[in-house]
Coordinates of N, CA and C in Angstrom, one line a residue:
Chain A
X1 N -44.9 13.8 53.1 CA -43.9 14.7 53.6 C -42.9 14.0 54.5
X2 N -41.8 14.3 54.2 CA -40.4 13.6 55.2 C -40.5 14.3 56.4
X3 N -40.5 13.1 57.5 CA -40.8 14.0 58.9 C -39.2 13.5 59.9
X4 N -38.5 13.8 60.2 CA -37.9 13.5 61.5 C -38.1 13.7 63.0
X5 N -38.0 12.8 64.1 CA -38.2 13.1 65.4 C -37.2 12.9 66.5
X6 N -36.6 14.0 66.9 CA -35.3 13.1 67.4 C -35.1 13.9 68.9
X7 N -35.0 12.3 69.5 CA -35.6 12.2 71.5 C -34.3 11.8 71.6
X8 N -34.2 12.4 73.3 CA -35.0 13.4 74.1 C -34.1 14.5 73.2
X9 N -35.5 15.7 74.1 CA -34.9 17.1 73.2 C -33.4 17.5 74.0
X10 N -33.3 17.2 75.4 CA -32.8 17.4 76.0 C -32.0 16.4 76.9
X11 N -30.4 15.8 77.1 CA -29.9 15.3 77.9 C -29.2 15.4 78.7
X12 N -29.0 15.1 79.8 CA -27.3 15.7 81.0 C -27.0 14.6 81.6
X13 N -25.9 13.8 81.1 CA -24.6 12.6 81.6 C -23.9 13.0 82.7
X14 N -24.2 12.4 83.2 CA -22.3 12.4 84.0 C -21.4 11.9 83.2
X15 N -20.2 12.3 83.0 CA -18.8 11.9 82.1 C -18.5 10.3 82.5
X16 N -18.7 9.9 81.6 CA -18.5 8.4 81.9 C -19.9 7.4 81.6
X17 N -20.8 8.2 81.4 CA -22.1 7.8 81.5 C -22.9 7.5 80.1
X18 N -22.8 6.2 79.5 CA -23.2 6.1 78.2 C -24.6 6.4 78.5
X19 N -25.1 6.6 76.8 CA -26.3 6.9 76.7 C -26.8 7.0 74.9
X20 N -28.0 7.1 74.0 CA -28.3 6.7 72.9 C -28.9 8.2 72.9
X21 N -28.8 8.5 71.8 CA -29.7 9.6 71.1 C -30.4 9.0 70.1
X22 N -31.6 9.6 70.2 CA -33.0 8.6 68.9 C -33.3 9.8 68.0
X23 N -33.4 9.1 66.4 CA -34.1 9.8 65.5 C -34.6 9.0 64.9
X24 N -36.1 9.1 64.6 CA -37.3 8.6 64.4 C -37.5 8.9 62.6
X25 N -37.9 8.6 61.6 CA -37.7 9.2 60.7 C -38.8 8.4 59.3
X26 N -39.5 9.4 58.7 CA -40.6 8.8 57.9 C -40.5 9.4 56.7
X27 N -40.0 8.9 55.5 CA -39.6 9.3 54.4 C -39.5 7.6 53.0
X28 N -39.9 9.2 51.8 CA -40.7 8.1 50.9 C -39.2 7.6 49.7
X29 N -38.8 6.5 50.6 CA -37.3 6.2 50.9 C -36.1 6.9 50.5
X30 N -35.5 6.1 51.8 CA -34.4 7.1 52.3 C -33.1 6.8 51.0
X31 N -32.3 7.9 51.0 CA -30.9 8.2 50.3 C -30.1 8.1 51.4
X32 N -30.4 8.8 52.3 CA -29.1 9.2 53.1 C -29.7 9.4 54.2
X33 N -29.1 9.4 55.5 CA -29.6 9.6 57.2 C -28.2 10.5 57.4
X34 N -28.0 11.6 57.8 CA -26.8 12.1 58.2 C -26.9 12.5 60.0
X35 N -26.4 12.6 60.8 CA -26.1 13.3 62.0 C -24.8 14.7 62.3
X36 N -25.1 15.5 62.5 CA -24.1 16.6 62.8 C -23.9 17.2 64.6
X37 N -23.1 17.7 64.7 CA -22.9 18.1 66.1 C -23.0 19.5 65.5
X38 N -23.8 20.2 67.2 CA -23.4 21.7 66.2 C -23.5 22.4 68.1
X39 N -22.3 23.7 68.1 CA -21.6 24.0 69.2 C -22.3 25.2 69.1
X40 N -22.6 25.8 70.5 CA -22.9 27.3 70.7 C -22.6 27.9 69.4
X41 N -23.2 28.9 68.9 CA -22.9 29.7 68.3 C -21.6 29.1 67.4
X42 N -22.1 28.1 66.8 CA -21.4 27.7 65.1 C -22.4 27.1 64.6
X43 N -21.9 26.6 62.8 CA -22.5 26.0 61.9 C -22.4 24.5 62.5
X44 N -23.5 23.4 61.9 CA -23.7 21.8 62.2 C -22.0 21.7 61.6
X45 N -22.0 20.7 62.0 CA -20.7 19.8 61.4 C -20.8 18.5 61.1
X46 N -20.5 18.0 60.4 CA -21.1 16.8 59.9 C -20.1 15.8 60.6
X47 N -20.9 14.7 60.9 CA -20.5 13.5 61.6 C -20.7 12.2 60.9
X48 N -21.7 12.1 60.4 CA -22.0 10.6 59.8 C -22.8 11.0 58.9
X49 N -22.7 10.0 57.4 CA -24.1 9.4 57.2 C -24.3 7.9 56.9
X50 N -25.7 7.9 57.1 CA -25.9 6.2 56.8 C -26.9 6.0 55.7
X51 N -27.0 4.9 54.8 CA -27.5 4.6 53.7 C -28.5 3.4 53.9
X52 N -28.2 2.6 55.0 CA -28.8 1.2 54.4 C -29.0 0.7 56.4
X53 N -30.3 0.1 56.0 CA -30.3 -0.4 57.6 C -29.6 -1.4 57.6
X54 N -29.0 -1.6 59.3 CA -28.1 -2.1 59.4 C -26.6 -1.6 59.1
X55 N -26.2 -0.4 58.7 CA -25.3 0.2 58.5 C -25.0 0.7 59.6
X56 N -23.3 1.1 60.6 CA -23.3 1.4 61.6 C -21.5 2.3 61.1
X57 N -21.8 3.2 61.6 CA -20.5 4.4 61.4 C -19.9 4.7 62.7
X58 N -18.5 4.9 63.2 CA -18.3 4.7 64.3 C -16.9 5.9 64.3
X59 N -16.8 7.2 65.4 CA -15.7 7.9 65.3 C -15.9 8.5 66.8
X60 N -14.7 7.7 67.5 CA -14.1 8.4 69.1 C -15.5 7.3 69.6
X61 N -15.6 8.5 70.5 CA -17.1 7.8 71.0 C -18.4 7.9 71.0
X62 N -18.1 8.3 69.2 CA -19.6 8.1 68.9 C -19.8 6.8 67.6
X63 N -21.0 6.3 68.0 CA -21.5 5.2 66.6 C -22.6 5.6 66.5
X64 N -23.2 5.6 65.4 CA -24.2 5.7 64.7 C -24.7 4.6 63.8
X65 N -26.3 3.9 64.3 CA -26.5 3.1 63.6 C -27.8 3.3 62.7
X66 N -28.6 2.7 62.3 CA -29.8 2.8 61.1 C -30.6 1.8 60.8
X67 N -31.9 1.7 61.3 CA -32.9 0.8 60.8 C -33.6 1.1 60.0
X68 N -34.6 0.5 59.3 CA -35.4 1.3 58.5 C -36.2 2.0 58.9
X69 N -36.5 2.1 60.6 CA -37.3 3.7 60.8 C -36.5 4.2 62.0
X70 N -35.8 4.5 62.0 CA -34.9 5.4 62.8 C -33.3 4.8 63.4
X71 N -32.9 6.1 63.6 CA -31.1 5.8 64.0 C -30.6 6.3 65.0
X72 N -29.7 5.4 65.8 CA -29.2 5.8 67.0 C -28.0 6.4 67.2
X73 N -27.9 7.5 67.9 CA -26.6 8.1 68.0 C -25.8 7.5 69.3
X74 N -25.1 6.5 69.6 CA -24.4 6.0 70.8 C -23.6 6.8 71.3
X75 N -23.3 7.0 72.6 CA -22.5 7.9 73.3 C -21.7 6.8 74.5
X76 N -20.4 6.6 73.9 CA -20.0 5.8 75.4 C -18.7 6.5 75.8
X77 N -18.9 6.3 77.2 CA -18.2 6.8 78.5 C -18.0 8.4 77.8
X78 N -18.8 9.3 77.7 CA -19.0 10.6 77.2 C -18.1 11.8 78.2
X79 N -17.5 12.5 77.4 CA -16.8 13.7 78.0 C -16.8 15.1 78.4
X80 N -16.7 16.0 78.7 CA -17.3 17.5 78.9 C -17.4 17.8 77.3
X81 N -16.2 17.7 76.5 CA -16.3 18.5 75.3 C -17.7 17.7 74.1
X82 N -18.1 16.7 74.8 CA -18.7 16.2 73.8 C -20.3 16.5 73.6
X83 N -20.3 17.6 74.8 CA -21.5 18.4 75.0 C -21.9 19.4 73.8
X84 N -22.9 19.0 73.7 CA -23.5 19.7 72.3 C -24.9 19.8 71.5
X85 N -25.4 20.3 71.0 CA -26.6 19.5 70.4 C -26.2 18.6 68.7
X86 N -27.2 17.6 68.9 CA -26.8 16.4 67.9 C -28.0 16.7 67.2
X87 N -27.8 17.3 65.5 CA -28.7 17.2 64.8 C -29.0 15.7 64.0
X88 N -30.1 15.7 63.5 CA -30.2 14.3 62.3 C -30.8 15.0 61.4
X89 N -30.6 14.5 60.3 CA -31.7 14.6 58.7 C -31.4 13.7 58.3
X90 N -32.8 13.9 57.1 CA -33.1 12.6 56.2 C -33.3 12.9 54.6
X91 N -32.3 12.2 53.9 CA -32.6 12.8 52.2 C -33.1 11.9 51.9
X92 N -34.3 12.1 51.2 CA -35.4 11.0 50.3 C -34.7 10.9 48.4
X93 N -34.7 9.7 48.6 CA -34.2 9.2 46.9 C -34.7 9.7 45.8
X94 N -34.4 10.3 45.3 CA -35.1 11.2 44.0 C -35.0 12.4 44.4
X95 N -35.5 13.5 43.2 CA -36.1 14.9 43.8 C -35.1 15.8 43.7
X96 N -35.0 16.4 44.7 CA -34.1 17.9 44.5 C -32.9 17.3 45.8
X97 N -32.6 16.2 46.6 CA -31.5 15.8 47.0 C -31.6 16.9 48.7
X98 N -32.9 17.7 49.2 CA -32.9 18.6 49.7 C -33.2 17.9 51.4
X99 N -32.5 18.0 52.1 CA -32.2 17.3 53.7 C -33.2 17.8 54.8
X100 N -34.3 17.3 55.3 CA -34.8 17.5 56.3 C -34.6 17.2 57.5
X101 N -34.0 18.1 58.1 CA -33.8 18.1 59.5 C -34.6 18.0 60.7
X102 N -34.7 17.3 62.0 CA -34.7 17.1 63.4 C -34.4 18.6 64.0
X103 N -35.1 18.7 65.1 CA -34.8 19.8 65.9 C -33.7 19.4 66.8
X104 N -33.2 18.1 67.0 CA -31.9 17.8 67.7 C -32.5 17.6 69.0
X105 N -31.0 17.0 69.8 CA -31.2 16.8 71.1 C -29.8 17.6 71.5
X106 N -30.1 18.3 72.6 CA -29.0 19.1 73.5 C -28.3 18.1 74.2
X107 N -27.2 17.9 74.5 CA -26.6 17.0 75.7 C -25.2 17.8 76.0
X108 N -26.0 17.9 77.6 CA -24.6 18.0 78.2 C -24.1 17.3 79.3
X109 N -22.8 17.1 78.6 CA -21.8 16.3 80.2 C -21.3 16.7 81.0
X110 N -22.1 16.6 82.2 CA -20.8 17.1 83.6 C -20.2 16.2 83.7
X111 N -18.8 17.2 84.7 CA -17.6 16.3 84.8 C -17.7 15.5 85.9
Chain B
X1 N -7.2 24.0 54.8 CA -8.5 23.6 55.5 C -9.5 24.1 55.0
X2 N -10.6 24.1 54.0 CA -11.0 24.5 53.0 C -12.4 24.6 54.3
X3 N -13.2 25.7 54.4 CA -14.1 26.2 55.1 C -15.3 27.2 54.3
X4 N -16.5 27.0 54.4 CA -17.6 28.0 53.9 C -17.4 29.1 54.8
X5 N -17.4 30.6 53.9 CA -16.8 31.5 54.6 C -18.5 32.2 54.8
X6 N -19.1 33.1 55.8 CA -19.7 34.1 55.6 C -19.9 35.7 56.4
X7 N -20.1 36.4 55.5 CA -20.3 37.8 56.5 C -21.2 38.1 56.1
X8 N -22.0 39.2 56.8 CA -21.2 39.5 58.4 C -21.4 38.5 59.4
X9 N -20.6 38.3 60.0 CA -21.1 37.3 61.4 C -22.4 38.1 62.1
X10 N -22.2 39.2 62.4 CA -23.6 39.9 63.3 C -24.3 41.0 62.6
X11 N -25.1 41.0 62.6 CA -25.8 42.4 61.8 C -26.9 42.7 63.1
X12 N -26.9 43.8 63.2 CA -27.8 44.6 64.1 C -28.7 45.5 62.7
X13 N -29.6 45.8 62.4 CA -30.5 46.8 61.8 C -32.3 47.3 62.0
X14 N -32.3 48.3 61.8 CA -34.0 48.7 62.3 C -34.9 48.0 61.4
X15 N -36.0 47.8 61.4 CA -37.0 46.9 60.8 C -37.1 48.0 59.6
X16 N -37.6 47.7 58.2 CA -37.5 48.5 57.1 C -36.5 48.1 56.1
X17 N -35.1 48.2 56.7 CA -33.7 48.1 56.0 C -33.6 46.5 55.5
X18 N -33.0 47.4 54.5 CA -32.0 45.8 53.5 C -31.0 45.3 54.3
X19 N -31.2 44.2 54.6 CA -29.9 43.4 54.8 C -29.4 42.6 54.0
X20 N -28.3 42.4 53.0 CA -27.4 41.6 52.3 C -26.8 40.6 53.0
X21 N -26.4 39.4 53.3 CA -25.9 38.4 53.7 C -25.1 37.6 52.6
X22 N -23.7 37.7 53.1 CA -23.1 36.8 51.8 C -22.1 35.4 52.5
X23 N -22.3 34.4 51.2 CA -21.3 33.4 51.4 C -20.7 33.1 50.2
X24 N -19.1 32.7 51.1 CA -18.5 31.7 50.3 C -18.1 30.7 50.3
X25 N -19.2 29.4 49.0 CA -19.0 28.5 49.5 C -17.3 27.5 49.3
X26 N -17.2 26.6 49.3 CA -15.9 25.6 49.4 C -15.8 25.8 48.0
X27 N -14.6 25.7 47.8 CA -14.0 25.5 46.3 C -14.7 24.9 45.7
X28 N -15.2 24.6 44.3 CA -15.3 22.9 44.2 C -16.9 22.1 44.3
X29 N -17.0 23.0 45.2 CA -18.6 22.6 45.3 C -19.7 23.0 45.0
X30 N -20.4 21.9 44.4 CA -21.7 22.6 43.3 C -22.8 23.1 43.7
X31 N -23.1 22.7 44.8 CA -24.2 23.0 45.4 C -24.4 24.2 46.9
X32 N -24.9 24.9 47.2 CA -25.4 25.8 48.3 C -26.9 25.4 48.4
X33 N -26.4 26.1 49.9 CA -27.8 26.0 51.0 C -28.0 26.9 51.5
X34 N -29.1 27.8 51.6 CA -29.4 28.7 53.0 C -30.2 28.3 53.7
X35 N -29.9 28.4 54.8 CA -30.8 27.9 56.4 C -31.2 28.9 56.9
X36 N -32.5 28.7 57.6 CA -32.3 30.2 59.1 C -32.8 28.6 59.9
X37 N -32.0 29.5 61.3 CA -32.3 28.7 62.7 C -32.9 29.2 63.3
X38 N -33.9 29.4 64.2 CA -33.9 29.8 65.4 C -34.6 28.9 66.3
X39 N -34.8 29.2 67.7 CA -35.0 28.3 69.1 C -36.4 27.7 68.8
X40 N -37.7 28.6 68.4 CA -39.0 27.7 67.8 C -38.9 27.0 66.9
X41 N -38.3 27.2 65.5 CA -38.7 26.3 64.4 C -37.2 25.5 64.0
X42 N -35.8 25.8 64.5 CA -35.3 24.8 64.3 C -34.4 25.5 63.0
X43 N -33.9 24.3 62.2 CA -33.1 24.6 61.0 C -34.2 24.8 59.7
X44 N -34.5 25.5 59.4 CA -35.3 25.6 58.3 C -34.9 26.2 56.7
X45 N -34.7 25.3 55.7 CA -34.3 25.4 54.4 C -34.8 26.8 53.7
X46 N -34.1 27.9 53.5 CA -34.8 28.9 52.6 C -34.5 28.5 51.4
X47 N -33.4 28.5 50.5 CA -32.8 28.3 49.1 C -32.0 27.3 49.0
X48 N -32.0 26.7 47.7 CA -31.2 25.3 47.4 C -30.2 25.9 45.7
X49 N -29.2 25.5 45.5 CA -28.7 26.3 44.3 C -28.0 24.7 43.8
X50 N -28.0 24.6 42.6 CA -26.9 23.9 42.0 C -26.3 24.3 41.5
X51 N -24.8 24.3 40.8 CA -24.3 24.6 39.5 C -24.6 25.6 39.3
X52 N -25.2 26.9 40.4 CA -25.8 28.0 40.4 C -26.9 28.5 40.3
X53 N -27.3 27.6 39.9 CA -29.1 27.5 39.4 C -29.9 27.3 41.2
X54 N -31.2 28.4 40.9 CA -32.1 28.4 41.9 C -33.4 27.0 41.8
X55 N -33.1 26.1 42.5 CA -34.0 24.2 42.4 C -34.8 25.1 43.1
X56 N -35.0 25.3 44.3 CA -35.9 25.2 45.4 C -35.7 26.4 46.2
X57 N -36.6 27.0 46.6 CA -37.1 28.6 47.1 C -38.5 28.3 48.1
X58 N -38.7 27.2 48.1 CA -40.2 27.3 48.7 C -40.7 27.9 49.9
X59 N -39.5 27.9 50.8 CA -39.2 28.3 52.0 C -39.1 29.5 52.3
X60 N -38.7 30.1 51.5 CA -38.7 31.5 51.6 C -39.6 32.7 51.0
X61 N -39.5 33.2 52.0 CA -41.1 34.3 51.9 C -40.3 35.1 50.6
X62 N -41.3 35.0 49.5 CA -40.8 35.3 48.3 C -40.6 37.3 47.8
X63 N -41.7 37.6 49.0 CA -42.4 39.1 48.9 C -40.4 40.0 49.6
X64 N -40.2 39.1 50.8 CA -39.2 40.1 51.1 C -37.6 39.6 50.9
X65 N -37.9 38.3 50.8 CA -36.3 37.9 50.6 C -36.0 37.2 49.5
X66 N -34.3 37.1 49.0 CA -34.2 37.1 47.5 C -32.6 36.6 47.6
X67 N -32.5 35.0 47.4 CA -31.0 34.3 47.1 C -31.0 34.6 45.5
X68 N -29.7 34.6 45.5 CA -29.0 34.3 43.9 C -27.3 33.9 44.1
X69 N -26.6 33.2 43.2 CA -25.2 32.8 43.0 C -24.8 33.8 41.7
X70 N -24.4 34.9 42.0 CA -23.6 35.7 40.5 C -22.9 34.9 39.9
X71 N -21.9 33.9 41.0 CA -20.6 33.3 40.2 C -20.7 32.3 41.7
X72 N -19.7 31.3 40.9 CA -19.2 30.2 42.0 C -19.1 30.0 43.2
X73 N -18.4 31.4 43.1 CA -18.0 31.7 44.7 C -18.5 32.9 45.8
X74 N -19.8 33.3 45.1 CA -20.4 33.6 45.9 C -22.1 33.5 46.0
X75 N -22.6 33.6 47.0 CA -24.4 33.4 47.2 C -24.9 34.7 48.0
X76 N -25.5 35.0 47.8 CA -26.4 36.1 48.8 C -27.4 36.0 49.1
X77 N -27.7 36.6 50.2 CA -29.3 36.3 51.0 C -29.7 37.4 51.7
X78 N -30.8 38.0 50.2 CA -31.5 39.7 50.7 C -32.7 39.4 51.3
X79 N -32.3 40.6 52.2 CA -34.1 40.4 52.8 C -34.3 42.2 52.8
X80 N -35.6 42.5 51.8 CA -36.1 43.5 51.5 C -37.5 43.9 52.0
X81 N -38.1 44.5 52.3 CA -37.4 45.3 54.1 C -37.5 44.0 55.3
X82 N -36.8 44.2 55.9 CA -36.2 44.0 56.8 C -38.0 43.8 58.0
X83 N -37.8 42.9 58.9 CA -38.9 42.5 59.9 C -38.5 42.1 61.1
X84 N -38.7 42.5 62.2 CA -38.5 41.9 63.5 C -38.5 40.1 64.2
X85 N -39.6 39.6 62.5 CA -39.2 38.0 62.7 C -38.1 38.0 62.0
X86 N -37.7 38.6 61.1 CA -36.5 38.1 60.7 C -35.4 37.6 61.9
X87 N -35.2 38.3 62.4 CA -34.1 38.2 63.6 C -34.0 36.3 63.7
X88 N -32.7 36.1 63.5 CA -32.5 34.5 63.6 C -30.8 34.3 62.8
X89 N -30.2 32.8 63.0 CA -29.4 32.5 62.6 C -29.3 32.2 61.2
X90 N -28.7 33.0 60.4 CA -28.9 32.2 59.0 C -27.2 31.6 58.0
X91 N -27.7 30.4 58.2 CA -26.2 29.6 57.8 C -26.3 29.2 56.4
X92 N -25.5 29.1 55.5 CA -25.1 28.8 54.9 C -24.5 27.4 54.8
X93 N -24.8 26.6 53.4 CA -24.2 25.1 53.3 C -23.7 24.7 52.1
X94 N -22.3 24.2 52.0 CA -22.0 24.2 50.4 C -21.9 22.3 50.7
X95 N -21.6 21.9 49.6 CA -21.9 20.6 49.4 C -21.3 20.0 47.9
X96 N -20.4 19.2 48.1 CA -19.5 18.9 46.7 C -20.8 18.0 45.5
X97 N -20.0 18.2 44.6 CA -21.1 17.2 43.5 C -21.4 16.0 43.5
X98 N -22.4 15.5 43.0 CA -23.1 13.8 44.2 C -22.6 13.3 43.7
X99 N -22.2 13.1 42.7 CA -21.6 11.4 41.8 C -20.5 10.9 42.1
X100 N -20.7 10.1 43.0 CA -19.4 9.5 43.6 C -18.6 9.9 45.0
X101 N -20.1 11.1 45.5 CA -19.7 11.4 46.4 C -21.0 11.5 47.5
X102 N -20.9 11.4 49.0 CA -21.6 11.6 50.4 C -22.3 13.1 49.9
X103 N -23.4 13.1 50.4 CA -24.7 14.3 50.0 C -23.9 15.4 51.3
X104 N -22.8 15.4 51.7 CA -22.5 16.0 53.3 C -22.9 17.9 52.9
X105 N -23.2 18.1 53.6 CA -23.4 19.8 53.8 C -22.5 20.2 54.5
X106 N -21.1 20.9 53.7 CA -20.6 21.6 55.3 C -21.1 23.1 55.0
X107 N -21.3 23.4 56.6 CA -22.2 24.3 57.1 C -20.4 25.8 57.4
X108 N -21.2 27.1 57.2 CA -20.4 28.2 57.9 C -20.7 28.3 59.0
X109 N -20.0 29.3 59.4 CA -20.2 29.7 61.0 C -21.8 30.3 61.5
X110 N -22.2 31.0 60.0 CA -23.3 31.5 60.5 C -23.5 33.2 60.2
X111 N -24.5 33.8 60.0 CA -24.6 35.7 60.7 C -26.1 35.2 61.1
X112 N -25.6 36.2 62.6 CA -27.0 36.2 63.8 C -27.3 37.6 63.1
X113 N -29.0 37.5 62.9 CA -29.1 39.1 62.3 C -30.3 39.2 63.4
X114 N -30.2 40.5 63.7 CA -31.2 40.7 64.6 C -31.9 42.3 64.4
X115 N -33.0 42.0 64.4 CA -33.6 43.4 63.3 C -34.5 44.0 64.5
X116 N -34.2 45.6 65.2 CA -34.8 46.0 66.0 C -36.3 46.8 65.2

């Protein structure tokens, strides 16, 4: 069974204050690693995905990288609006193509 | 700006009652998803559709609730009668065809249903 684990559940930066979000991830290989941001009261929004360890995706100030058991969500010099919770999933190669998700990590930035 | 549409955004109803939940997904895209969220279990997969076809249902409690795609552009998500766990976020995800393309889900805004 594809499991994801993605630490801490919970973060709070000071604005300016890099820091890494972890997803941990065990699946009977991977297709795809995606990350989404998802805001009060909306749908996830997709941010990245990664295919191949060693693969690294990068927009504003976020990068996202990928080993073969888990992926970092980088956060540098972070801003109020970039407060949010950061989901991960993982699609396993074959099958019905169907995404298991992480319970996410919350982060928020004070200013 | 091509967006997954759904209503209602909020439903209020007493335990017993049908709730209907509808989406529409992106133009274009062959695939839907229904999710429910909530604060204990997270994002959890009810229904998977392709090309309109029902893949995957495992998730969903089969006795009260009931997806189907009529046509392209729309999906629904009944829940017959209606339960006080029901109460949660349930989003919707459409997703373009794989061949040549990122597996991405874009997600709607969401209906919070909350069943007294």
């Amino acid at each position: 069974e594809d499991q994801v684990t993605q630490s801490p559940e919970a973060l709070r930066l000071q604005e300016g204050e890099s820091s890494s979000l972890n997803c941990s991830y065990t699946v009977s290989g991977l297709r795809g690693l995606f990350w989404y941001r998802q805001d009060p009261g909306k749908g996830p929004e997709f941010l990245f995905t990664l295919y191949s360890a060693g693969e690294e995706k990068e927009k504003e100030r976020l990068k996202a990288t990928l080993t073969k058991k888990e992926s970092f969500l980088h956060i540098t010099a972070p801003k109020p609006e970039d407060s949010a919770t950061y989901l991960c999933a993982v699609q396993a190669r074959g099958g019905s193509y169907i995404p298991t998700f992480g319970r996410g990590t919350s982060l928020i930035v004070h200013p | 700006d091509a967006r997954v549409t759904q209503t209602p955004r909020h439903k209020v109803t007493e335990m017993g009652q049908e709730v209907t939940m509808r989406c529409q997904p992106i133009l274009g895209h062959n695939t839907v998803f229904w999710y429910r969220q909530t604060m204990m279990q997270g994002l959890e997969l009810l229904a998977y559709f392709r090309n309109r076809a029902p893949l995957d249902d495992s998730g969903m409690p089969k006795d009260r609730f009931s997806a189907e795609m009529p046509d392209a552009t729309l999906a629904t998500l009944k829940i017959q009668p209606s339960e006080p766990r029901d109460s949660a976020v349930y989003f919707c995800a459409s997703g373009p065809p794989l061949a040549g393309a990122t597996d991405t889900q874009y997600f709607g805004p969401g209906t919070r249903l909350t069943v007294l």
